[in-house]
Amino acid sequence: MLLAAFIIVALPITGGALNPARALSPVIFVKGNALGHVWVYVVADLLGGVLAAFAANYLNKDVDSATVTQALSGQKMTVQQFVDIAGLGQTNFANGQALTAFMFELVLTFLFVLVILIVTKSASVPAPLVIGLALTGGIYAFAQISGAHFNPAVSLAMAIQKRLSWLEFVGYVIAQLLGALVASLAVYGGISAYLKSLI
């Protein structure tokens, strides 16, 4: 729900755009000079990802030397061994699984951005809460498959922390941008008007 709080705070300033894919995608379909200033949002979001990665690295600087007591057996292991076993925040793939992760990032970013674009159009919907719940649900449901980033800034932070290779980072960003673009096409490109005509 931290995201909901950030959206509430940032809404009057940025429109709550805390995701570069979400910030870029509607620009193609919106009239006016939106493209002229969208780079500010994208740079700010990516800078936030970089700062978060460095903050996490600083706060976890002793991770390689620390030990974790395994709750059930009492055996000791390094934090890195624990992370490798539990898969916490990791996005390491076996052969052939990276493509599956990219596809999940594309589809889930599409769904996430679609939720954002739809709920922010209505004043009667508590958009920050709905967006926070959508993100939370997506992370709980799909973190084991792709890491559930849905956001190039998150993928950048993971790449800086070496939890995602730079090649995989490029694949993630392409998938996320495509997912956001298709969501924007659905909302602004006429697909939504067509679906409304069917109802």
JSON list of C-alpha atoms in Angstrom, two decimals:
[
{"chain": "A", "resi": 1, "resn": "MET", "atom": "CA", "xyz": [0.00, 0.00, 0.00]},
{"chain": "A", "resi": 2, "resn": "LEU", "atom": "CA", "xyz": [3.11, 2.13, -0.01]},
{"chain": "A", "resi": 3, "resn": "LEU", "atom": "CA", "xyz": [2.49, 2.68, -3.72]},
{"chain": "A", "resi": 4, "resn": "ALA", "atom": "CA", "xyz": [-1.01, 4.00, -2.95]},
{"chain": "A", "resi": 5, "resn": "ALA", "atom": "CA", "xyz": [0.50, 6.51, -0.51]},
{"chain": "A", "resi": 6, "resn": "PHE", "atom": "CA", "xyz": [3.09, 7.64, -3.07]},
{"chain": "A", "resi": 7, "resn": "ILE", "atom": "CA", "xyz": [0.39, 8.04, -5.71]},
{"chain": "A", "resi": 8, "resn": "ILE", "atom": "CA", "xyz": [-1.74, 10.16, -3.38]},
{"chain": "A", "resi": 9, "resn": "VAL", "atom": "CA", "xyz": [1.24, 12.41, -2.64]},
{"chain": "A", "resi": 10, "resn": "ALA", "atom": "CA", "xyz": [2.46, 12.59, -6.26]},
{"chain": "A", "resi": 11, "resn": "LEU", "atom": "CA", "xyz": [-0.97, 12.86, -7.93]},
{"chain": "A", "resi": 12, "resn": "PRO", "atom": "CA", "xyz": [-1.23, 16.66, -7.84]},
{"chain": "A", "resi": 13, "resn": "ILE", "atom": "CA", "xyz": [2.35, 17.07, -9.08]},
{"chain": "A", "resi": 14, "resn": "THR", "atom": "CA", "xyz": [2.92, 14.31, -11.63]},
{"chain": "A", "resi": 15, "resn": "GLY", "atom": "CA", "xyz": [-0.45, 12.69, -12.13]},
{"chain": "A", "resi": 16, "resn": "GLY", "atom": "CA", "xyz": [0.94, 9.77, -10.15]},
{"chain": "A", "resi": 17, "resn": "ALA", "atom": "CA", "xyz": [3.12, 8.55, -13.01]},
{"chain": "A", "resi": 18, "resn": "LEU", "atom": "CA", "xyz": [5.77, 6.55, -11.15]},
{"chain": "A", "resi": 19, "resn": "ASN", "atom": "CA", "xyz": [6.39, 4.12, -14.01]},
{"chain": "A", "resi": 20, "resn": "PRO", "atom": "CA", "xyz": [8.30, 5.11, -17.19]},
{"chain": "A", "resi": 21, "resn": "ALA", "atom": "CA", "xyz": [6.30, 2.66, -19.31]},
{"chain": "A", "resi": 22, "resn": "ARG", "atom": "CA", "xyz": [3.04, 4.17, -18.07]},
{"chain": "A", "resi": 23, "resn": "ALA", "atom": "CA", "xyz": [4.36, 7.70, -18.60]},
{"chain": "A", "resi": 24, "resn": "LEU", "atom": "CA", "xyz": [5.50, 7.05, -22.18]},
{"chain": "A", "resi": 25, "resn": "SER", "atom": "CA", "xyz": [2.66, 4.96, -23.53]},
{"chain": "A", "resi": 26, "resn": "PRO", "atom": "CA", "xyz": [-0.31, 7.39, -23.56]},
{"chain": "A", "resi": 27, "resn": "VAL", "atom": "CA", "xyz": [1.80, 10.19, -25.07]},
{"chain": "A", "resi": 28, "resn": "ILE", "atom": "CA", "xyz": [1.42, 8.66, -28.52]},
{"chain": "A", "resi": 29, "resn": "PHE", "atom": "CA", "xyz": [-2.36, 8.97, -28.34]},
{"chain": "A", "resi": 30, "resn": "VAL", "atom": "CA", "xyz": [-2.78, 12.28, -26.49]},
{"chain": "A", "resi": 31, "resn": "LYS", "atom": "CA", "xyz": [-2.96, 15.51, -28.45]},
{"chain": "A", "resi": 32, "resn": "GLY", "atom": "CA", "xyz": [-0.77, 18.45, -27.54]},
{"chain": "A", "resi": 33, "resn": "ASN", "atom": "CA", "xyz": [2.83, 18.76, -26.48]},
{"chain": "A", "resi": 34, "resn": "ALA", "atom": "CA", "xyz": [2.85, 15.87, -23.99]},
{"chain": "A", "resi": 35, "resn": "LEU", "atom": "CA", "xyz": [5.98, 14.39, -25.58]},
{"chain": "A", "resi": 36, "resn": "GLY", "atom": "CA", "xyz": [7.84, 17.64, -24.91]},
{"chain": "A", "resi": 37, "resn": "HIS", "atom": "CA", "xyz": [7.90, 17.10, -21.15]},
{"chain": "A", "resi": 38, "resn": "VAL", "atom": "CA", "xyz": [7.36, 13.36, -20.67]},
{"chain": "A", "resi": 39, "resn": "TRP", "atom": "CA", "xyz": [11.13, 12.83, -20.61]},
{"chain": "A", "resi": 40, "resn": "VAL", "atom": "CA", "xyz": [11.18, 14.57, -17.21]},
{"chain": "A", "resi": 41, "resn": "TYR", "atom": "CA", "xyz": [8.91, 11.86, -15.77]},
{"chain": "A", "resi": 42, "resn": "VAL", "atom": "CA", "xyz": [10.90, 9.06, -17.40]},
{"chain": "A", "resi": 43, "resn": "VAL", "atom": "CA", "xyz": [14.25, 10.40, -16.16]},
{"chain": "A", "resi": 44, "resn": "ALA", "atom": "CA", "xyz": [12.85, 11.02, -12.66]},
{"chain": "A", "resi": 45, "resn": "ASP", "atom": "CA", "xyz": [11.39, 7.50, -12.48]},
{"chain": "A", "resi": 46, "resn": "LEU", "atom": "CA", "xyz": [14.62, 5.88, -13.68]},
{"chain": "A", "resi": 47, "resn": "LEU", "atom": "CA", "xyz": [16.66, 8.03, -11.29]},
{"chain": "A", "resi": 48, "resn": "GLY", "atom": "CA", "xyz": [14.37, 6.82, -8.51]},
{"chain": "A", "resi": 49, "resn": "GLY", "atom": "CA", "xyz": [15.19, 3.23, -9.52]},
{"chain": "A", "resi": 50, "resn": "VAL", "atom": "CA", "xyz": [18.93, 3.98, -9.46]},
{"chain": "A", "resi": 51, "resn": "LEU", "atom": "CA", "xyz": [18.70, 5.66, -6.04]},
{"chain": "A", "resi": 52, "resn": "ALA", "atom": "CA", "xyz": [16.62, 2.76, -4.68]},
{"chain": "A", "resi": 53, "resn": "ALA", "atom": "CA", "xyz": [19.23, 0.25, -5.90]},
{"chain": "A", "resi": 54, "resn": "PHE", "atom": "CA", "xyz": [22.08, 2.16, -4.27]},
{"chain": "A", "resi": 55, "resn": "ALA", "atom": "CA", "xyz": [20.09, 2.63, -1.05]},
{"chain": "A", "resi": 56, "resn": "ALA", "atom": "CA", "xyz": [19.35, -1.11, -0.94]},
{"chain": "A", "resi": 57, "resn": "ASN", "atom": "CA", "xyz": [23.02, -1.92, -1.62]},
{"chain": "A", "resi": 58, "resn": "TYR", "atom": "CA", "xyz": [24.08, 0.44, 1.18]},
{"chain": "A", "resi": 59, "resn": "LEU", "atom": "CA", "xyz": [21.55, -0.94, 3.65]},
{"chain": "A", "resi": 60, "resn": "ASN", "atom": "CA", "xyz": [22.54, -4.52, 2.77]},
{"chain": "A", "resi": 61, "resn": "LYS", "atom": "CA", "xyz": [26.30, -3.96, 2.53]},
{"chain": "A", "resi": 62, "resn": "ASP", "atom": "CA", "xyz": [27.03, -6.83, 4.91]},
{"chain": "A", "resi": 63, "resn": "VAL", "atom": "CA", "xyz": [24.88, -9.37, 3.07]},
{"chain": "A", "resi": 64, "resn": "ASP", "atom": "CA", "xyz": [27.82, -11.34, 1.68]},
{"chain": "A", "resi": 65, "resn": "SER", "atom": "CA", "xyz": [29.44, -11.85, 5.09]},
{"chain": "A", "resi": 66, "resn": "ALA", "atom": "CA", "xyz": [26.33, -12.24, 7.25]},
{"chain": "A", "resi": 67, "resn": "THR", "atom": "CA", "xyz": [24.76, -15.55, 8.21]},
{"chain": "A", "resi": 68, "resn": "VAL", "atom": "CA", "xyz": [21.16, -16.58, 8.58]},
{"chain": "A", "resi": 69, "resn": "THR", "atom": "CA", "xyz": [20.03, -19.24, 11.04]},
{"chain": "A", "resi": 70, "resn": "GLN", "atom": "CA", "xyz": [17.74, -21.62, 9.25]},
{"chain": "A", "resi": 71, "resn": "ALA", "atom": "CA", "xyz": [14.59, -21.72, 11.40]},
{"chain": "A", "resi": 72, "resn": "LEU", "atom": "CA", "xyz": [13.81, -25.43, 11.25]},
{"chain": "A", "resi": 73, "resn": "SER", "atom": "CA", "xyz": [17.20, -27.12, 11.31]},
{"chain": "A", "resi": 74, "resn": "GLY", "atom": "CA", "xyz": [19.35, -24.56, 13.10]},
{"chain": "A", "resi": 75, "resn": "GLN", "atom": "CA", "xyz": [22.00, -24.80, 10.36]},
{"chain": "A", "resi": 76, "resn": "LYS", "atom": "CA", "xyz": [23.80, -21.66, 9.34]},
{"chain": "A", "resi": 77, "resn": "MET", "atom": "CA", "xyz": [24.13, -20.45, 5.79]},
{"chain": "A", "resi": 78, "resn": "THR", "atom": "CA", "xyz": [25.20, -17.23, 4.17]},
{"chain": "A", "resi": 79, "resn": "VAL", "atom": "CA", "xyz": [22.51, -14.74, 3.23]},
{"chain": "A", "resi": 80, "resn": "GLN", "atom": "CA", "xyz": [23.36, -15.31, -0.44]},
{"chain": "A", "resi": 81, "resn": "GLN", "atom": "CA", "xyz": [22.76, -19.06, -0.03]},
{"chain": "A", "resi": 82, "resn": "PHE", "atom": "CA", "xyz": [19.42, -18.32, 1.62]},
{"chain": "A", "resi": 83, "resn": "VAL", "atom": "CA", "xyz": [18.44, -15.93, -1.17]},
{"chain": "A", "resi": 84, "resn": "ASP", "atom": "CA", "xyz": [19.45, -18.49, -3.79]},
{"chain": "A", "resi": 85, "resn": "ILE", "atom": "CA", "xyz": [17.34, -21.20, -2.13]},
{"chain": "A", "resi": 86, "resn": "ALA", "atom": "CA", "xyz": [14.32, -19.00, -1.45]},
{"chain": "A", "resi": 87, "resn": "GLY", "atom": "CA", "xyz": [14.58, -17.04, -4.70]},
{"chain": "A", "resi": 88, "resn": "LEU", "atom": "CA", "xyz": [13.98, -13.74, -2.92]},
{"chain": "A", "resi": 89, "resn": "GLY", "atom": "CA", "xyz": [13.97, -10.93, -5.46]},
{"chain": "A", "resi": 90, "resn": "GLN", "atom": "CA", "xyz": [15.97, -13.01, -7.87]},
{"chain": "A", "resi": 91, "resn": "THR", "atom": "CA", "xyz": [15.25, -13.20, -11.56]},
{"chain": "A", "resi": 92, "resn": "ASN", "atom": "CA", "xyz": [17.65, -15.91, -12.63]},
{"chain": "A", "resi": 93, "resn": "PHE", "atom": "CA", "xyz": [16.30, -18.16, -15.35]},
{"chain": "A", "resi": 94, "resn": "ALA", "atom": "CA", "xyz": [17.02, -21.64, -16.57]},
{"chain": "A", "resi": 95, "resn": "ASN", "atom": "CA", "xyz": [17.39, -22.15, -20.31]},
{"chain": "A", "resi": 96, "resn": "GLY", "atom": "CA", "xyz": [14.23, -21.10, -22.12]},
{"chain": "A", "resi": 97, "resn": "GLN", "atom": "CA", "xyz": [12.58, -19.47, -19.11]},
{"chain": "A", "resi": 98, "resn": "ALA", "atom": "CA", "xyz": [13.69, -15.91, -19.91]},
{"chain": "A", "resi": 99, "resn": "LEU", "atom": "CA", "xyz": [11.26, -15.74, -22.85]},
{"chain": "A", "resi": 100, "resn": "THR", "atom": "CA", "xyz": [8.45, -16.86, -20.54]},
{"chain": "A", "resi": 101, "resn": "ALA", "atom": "CA", "xyz": [9.42, -14.12, -18.08]},
{"chain": "A", "resi": 102, "resn": "PHE", "atom": "CA", "xyz": [9.45, -11.52, -20.87]},
{"chain": "A", "resi": 103, "resn": "MET", "atom": "CA", "xyz": [5.99, -12.61, -21.99]},
{"chain": "A", "resi": 104, "resn": "PHE", "atom": "CA", "xyz": [4.65, -12.41, -18.44]},
{"chain": "A", "resi": 105, "resn": "GLU", "atom": "CA", "xyz": [6.14, -8.93, -18.05]},
{"chain": "A", "resi": 106, "resn": "LEU", "atom": "CA", "xyz": [4.46, -7.87, -21.31]},
{"chain": "A", "resi": 107, "resn": "VAL", "atom": "CA", "xyz": [1.03, -9.24, -20.38]},
{"chain": "A", "resi": 108, "resn": "LEU", "atom": "CA", "xyz": [1.15, -8.14, -16.76]},
{"chain": "A", "resi": 109, "resn": "THR", "atom": "CA", "xyz": [2.43, -4.65, -17.60]},
{"chain": "A", "resi": 110, "resn": "PHE", "atom": "CA", "xyz": [-0.43, -4.44, -20.11]},
{"chain": "A", "resi": 111, "resn": "LEU", "atom": "CA", "xyz": [-2.95, -5.36, -17.41]},
{"chain": "A", "resi": 112, "resn": "PHE", "atom": "CA", "xyz": [-1.37, -3.07, -14.81]},
{"chain": "A", "resi": 113, "resn": "VAL", "atom": "CA", "xyz": [-1.21, -0.04, -17.11]},
{"chain": "A", "resi": 114, "resn": "LEU", "atom": "CA", "xyz": [-4.73, -0.80, -18.36]},
{"chain": "A", "resi": 115, "resn": "VAL", "atom": "CA", "xyz": [-5.97, -0.66, -14.76]},
{"chain": "A", "resi": 116, "resn": "ILE", "atom": "CA", "xyz": [-4.12, 2.63, -14.23]},
{"chain": "A", "resi": 117, "resn": "LEU", "atom": "CA", "xyz": [-5.47, 4.24, -17.38]},
{"chain": "A", "resi": 118, "resn": "ILE", "atom": "CA", "xyz": [-9.05, 3.14, -16.70]},
{"chain": "A", "resi": 119, "resn": "VAL", "atom": "CA", "xyz": [-9.31, 3.96, -12.99]},
{"chain": "A", "resi": 120, "resn": "THR", "atom": "CA", "xyz": [-7.68, 7.38, -13.34]},
{"chain": "A", "resi": 121, "resn": "LYS", "atom": "CA", "xyz": [-10.43, 8.41, -15.78]},
{"chain": "A", "resi": 122, "resn": "SER", "atom": "CA", "xyz": [-13.12, 8.22, -13.10]},
{"chain": "A", "resi": 123, "resn": "ALA", "atom": "CA", "xyz": [-13.32, 10.55, -10.11]},
{"chain": "A", "resi": 124, "resn": "SER", "atom": "CA", "xyz": [-15.58, 8.08, -8.28]},
{"chain": "A", "resi": 125, "resn": "VAL", "atom": "CA", "xyz": [-12.95, 5.32, -8.18]},
{"chain": "A", "resi": 126, "resn": "PRO", "atom": "CA", "xyz": [-10.27, 5.42, -5.44]},
{"chain": "A", "resi": 127, "resn": "ALA", "atom": "CA", "xyz": [-7.50, 5.13, -8.05]},
{"chain": "A", "resi": 128, "resn": "PRO", "atom": "CA", "xyz": [-4.48, 4.98, -5.68]},
{"chain": "A", "resi": 129, "resn": "LEU", "atom": "CA", "xyz": [-6.05, 2.12, -3.74]},
{"chain": "A", "resi": 130, "resn": "VAL", "atom": "CA", "xyz": [-7.07, 0.19, -6.87]},
{"chain": "A", "resi": 131, "resn": "ILE", "atom": "CA", "xyz": [-3.62, 0.66, -8.43]},
{"chain": "A", "resi": 132, "resn": "GLY", "atom": "CA", "xyz": [-1.88, -0.41, -5.21]},
{"chain": "A", "resi": 133, "resn": "LEU", "atom": "CA", "xyz": [-4.08, -3.51, -4.95]},
{"chain": "A", "resi": 134, "resn": "ALA", "atom": "CA", "xyz": [-3.49, -4.38, -8.63]},
{"chain": "A", "resi": 135, "resn": "LEU", "atom": "CA", "xyz": [0.27, -4.15, -8.15]},
{"chain": "A", "resi": 136, "resn": "THR", "atom": "CA", "xyz": [0.18, -6.13, -4.91]},
{"chain": "A", "resi": 137, "resn": "GLY", "atom": "CA", "xyz": [-1.94, -8.86, -6.49]},
{"chain": "A", "resi": 138, "resn": "GLY", "atom": "CA", "xyz": [0.35, -9.03, -9.52]},
{"chain": "A", "resi": 139, "resn": "ILE", "atom": "CA", "xyz": [3.43, -9.34, -7.36]},
{"chain": "A", "resi": 140, "resn": "TYR", "atom": "CA", "xyz": [1.95, -12.06, -5.15]},
{"chain": "A", "resi": 141, "resn": "ALA", "atom": "CA", "xyz": [0.67, -14.02, -8.13]},
{"chain": "A", "resi": 142, "resn": "PHE", "atom": "CA", "xyz": [3.61, -13.74, -10.52]},
{"chain": "A", "resi": 143, "resn": "ALA", "atom": "CA", "xyz": [6.79, -12.84, -8.63]},
{"chain": "A", "resi": 144, "resn": "GLN", "atom": "CA", "xyz": [8.04, -16.43, -8.92]},
{"chain": "A", "resi": 145, "resn": "ILE", "atom": "CA", "xyz": [7.78, -16.32, -12.72]},
{"chain": "A", "resi": 146, "resn": "SER", "atom": "CA", "xyz": [9.30, -12.98, -13.71]},
{"chain": "A", "resi": 147, "resn": "GLY", "atom": "CA", "xyz": [9.97, -11.07, -10.50]},
{"chain": "A", "resi": 148, "resn": "ALA", "atom": "CA", "xyz": [6.80, -9.07, -11.26]},
{"chain": "A", "resi": 149, "resn": "HIS", "atom": "CA", "xyz": [8.56, -5.80, -12.07]},
{"chain": "A", "resi": 150, "resn": "PHE", "atom": "CA", "xyz": [5.94, -4.18, -14.38]},
{"chain": "A", "resi": 151, "resn": "ASN", "atom": "CA", "xyz": [8.17, -1.09, -14.37]},
{"chain": "A", "resi": 152, "resn": "PRO", "atom": "CA", "xyz": [11.45, -0.28, -16.18]},
{"chain": "A", "resi": 153, "resn": "ALA", "atom": "CA", "xyz": [12.69, 1.61, -13.09]},
{"chain": "A", "resi": 154, "resn": "VAL", "atom": "CA", "xyz": [12.32, -1.55, -10.99]},
{"chain": "A", "resi": 155, "resn": "SER", "atom": "CA", "xyz": [14.08, -3.61, -13.67]},
{"chain": "A", "resi": 156, "resn": "LEU", "atom": "CA", "xyz": [16.90, -1.04, -13.74]},
{"chain": "A", "resi": 157, "resn": "ALA", "atom": "CA", "xyz": [17.27, -1.29, -9.96]},
{"chain": "A", "resi": 158, "resn": "MET", "atom": "CA", "xyz": [17.41, -5.10, -10.22]},
{"chain": "A", "resi": 159, "resn": "ALA", "atom": "CA", "xyz": [20.06, -4.91, -12.97]},
{"chain": "A", "resi": 160, "resn": "ILE", "atom": "CA", "xyz": [22.18, -2.52, -10.89]},
{"chain": "A", "resi": 161, "resn": "GLN", "atom": "CA", "xyz": [21.93, -4.96, -7.96]},
{"chain": "A", "resi": 162, "resn": "LYS", "atom": "CA", "xyz": [22.96, -7.82, -10.28]},
{"chain": "A", "resi": 163, "resn": "ARG", "atom": "CA", "xyz": [19.66, -9.63, -9.74]},
{"chain": "A", "resi": 164, "resn": "LEU", "atom": "CA", "xyz": [18.95, -9.29, -13.47]},
{"chain": "A", "resi": 165, "resn": "SER", "atom": "CA", "xyz": [21.50, -9.41, -16.28]},
{"chain": "A", "resi": 166, "resn": "TRP", "atom": "CA", "xyz": [21.78, -6.33, -18.50]},
{"chain": "A", "resi": 167, "resn": "LEU", "atom": "CA", "xyz": [20.63, -8.37, -21.49]},
{"chain": "A", "resi": 168, "resn": "GLU", "atom": "CA", "xyz": [17.57, -9.53, -19.56]},
{"chain": "A", "resi": 169, "resn": "PHE", "atom": "CA", "xyz": [17.03, -5.91, -18.49]},
{"chain": "A", "resi": 170, "resn": "VAL", "atom": "CA", "xyz": [16.74, -4.90, -22.15]},
{"chain": "A", "resi": 171, "resn": "GLY", "atom": "CA", "xyz": [14.24, -7.73, -22.75]},
{"chain": "A", "resi": 172, "resn": "TYR", "atom": "CA", "xyz": [12.22, -6.68, -19.71]},
{"chain": "A", "resi": 173, "resn": "VAL", "atom": "CA", "xyz": [12.08, -3.02, -20.76]},
{"chain": "A", "resi": 174, "resn": "ILE", "atom": "CA", "xyz": [11.02, -3.90, -24.30]},
{"chain": "A", "resi": 175, "resn": "ALA", "atom": "CA", "xyz": [8.29, -6.20, -22.94]},
{"chain": "A", "resi": 176, "resn": "GLN", "atom": "CA", "xyz": [7.12, -3.57, -20.45]},
{"chain": "A", "resi": 177, "resn": "LEU", "atom": "CA", "xyz": [7.00, -0.80, -23.05]},
{"chain": "A", "resi": 178, "resn": "LEU", "atom": "CA", "xyz": [5.09, -3.02, -25.48]},
{"chain": "A", "resi": 179, "resn": "GLY", "atom": "CA", "xyz": [2.61, -4.00, -22.77]},
{"chain": "A", "resi": 180, "resn": "ALA", "atom": "CA", "xyz": [2.05, -0.36, -21.81]},
{"chain": "A", "resi": 181, "resn": "LEU", "atom": "CA", "xyz": [1.71, 0.64, -25.47]},
{"chain": "A", "resi": 182, "resn": "VAL", "atom": "CA", "xyz": [-0.98, -1.99, -26.08]},
{"chain": "A", "resi": 183, "resn": "ALA", "atom": "CA", "xyz": [-2.83, -0.86, -22.93]},
{"chain": "A", "resi": 184, "resn": "SER", "atom": "CA", "xyz": [-2.75, 2.73, -24.19]},
{"chain": "A", "resi": 185, "resn": "LEU", "atom": "CA", "xyz": [-3.96, 1.58, -27.57]},
{"chain": "A", "resi": 186, "resn": "ALA", "atom": "CA", "xyz": [-6.85, -0.19, -25.86]},
{"chain": "A", "resi": 187, "resn": "VAL", "atom": "CA", "xyz": [-7.84, 2.93, -23.90]},
{"chain": "A", "resi": 188, "resn": "TYR", "atom": "CA", "xyz": [-6.97, 5.79, -26.28]},
{"chain": "A", "resi": 189, "resn": "GLY", "atom": "CA", "xyz": [-6.77, 4.10, -29.65]},
{"chain": "A", "resi": 190, "resn": "GLY", "atom": "CA", "xyz": [-10.43, 3.37, -30.18]},
{"chain": "A", "resi": 191, "resn": "ILE", "atom": "CA", "xyz": [-10.63, -0.19, -28.89]},
{"chain": "A", "resi": 192, "resn": "SER", "atom": "CA", "xyz": [-12.46, 0.97, -25.76]},
{"chain": "A", "resi": 193, "resn": "ALA", "atom": "CA", "xyz": [-15.04, 2.85, -27.85]},
{"chain": "A", "resi": 194, "resn": "TYR", "atom": "CA", "xyz": [-15.62, -0.28, -29.91]},
{"chain": "A", "resi": 195, "resn": "LEU", "atom": "CA", "xyz": [-16.07, -2.42, -26.79]},
{"chain": "A", "resi": 196, "resn": "LYS", "atom": "CA", "xyz": [-18.53, 0.11, -25.31]},
{"chain": "A", "resi": 197, "resn": "SER", "atom": "CA", "xyz": [-20.58, -0.07, -28.51]},
{"chain": "A", "resi": 198, "resn": "LEU", "atom": "CA", "xyz": [-20.94, -3.82, -27.99]},
{"chain": "A", "resi": 199, "resn": "ILE", "atom": "CA", "xyz": [-22.40, -3.42, -24.50]}
]
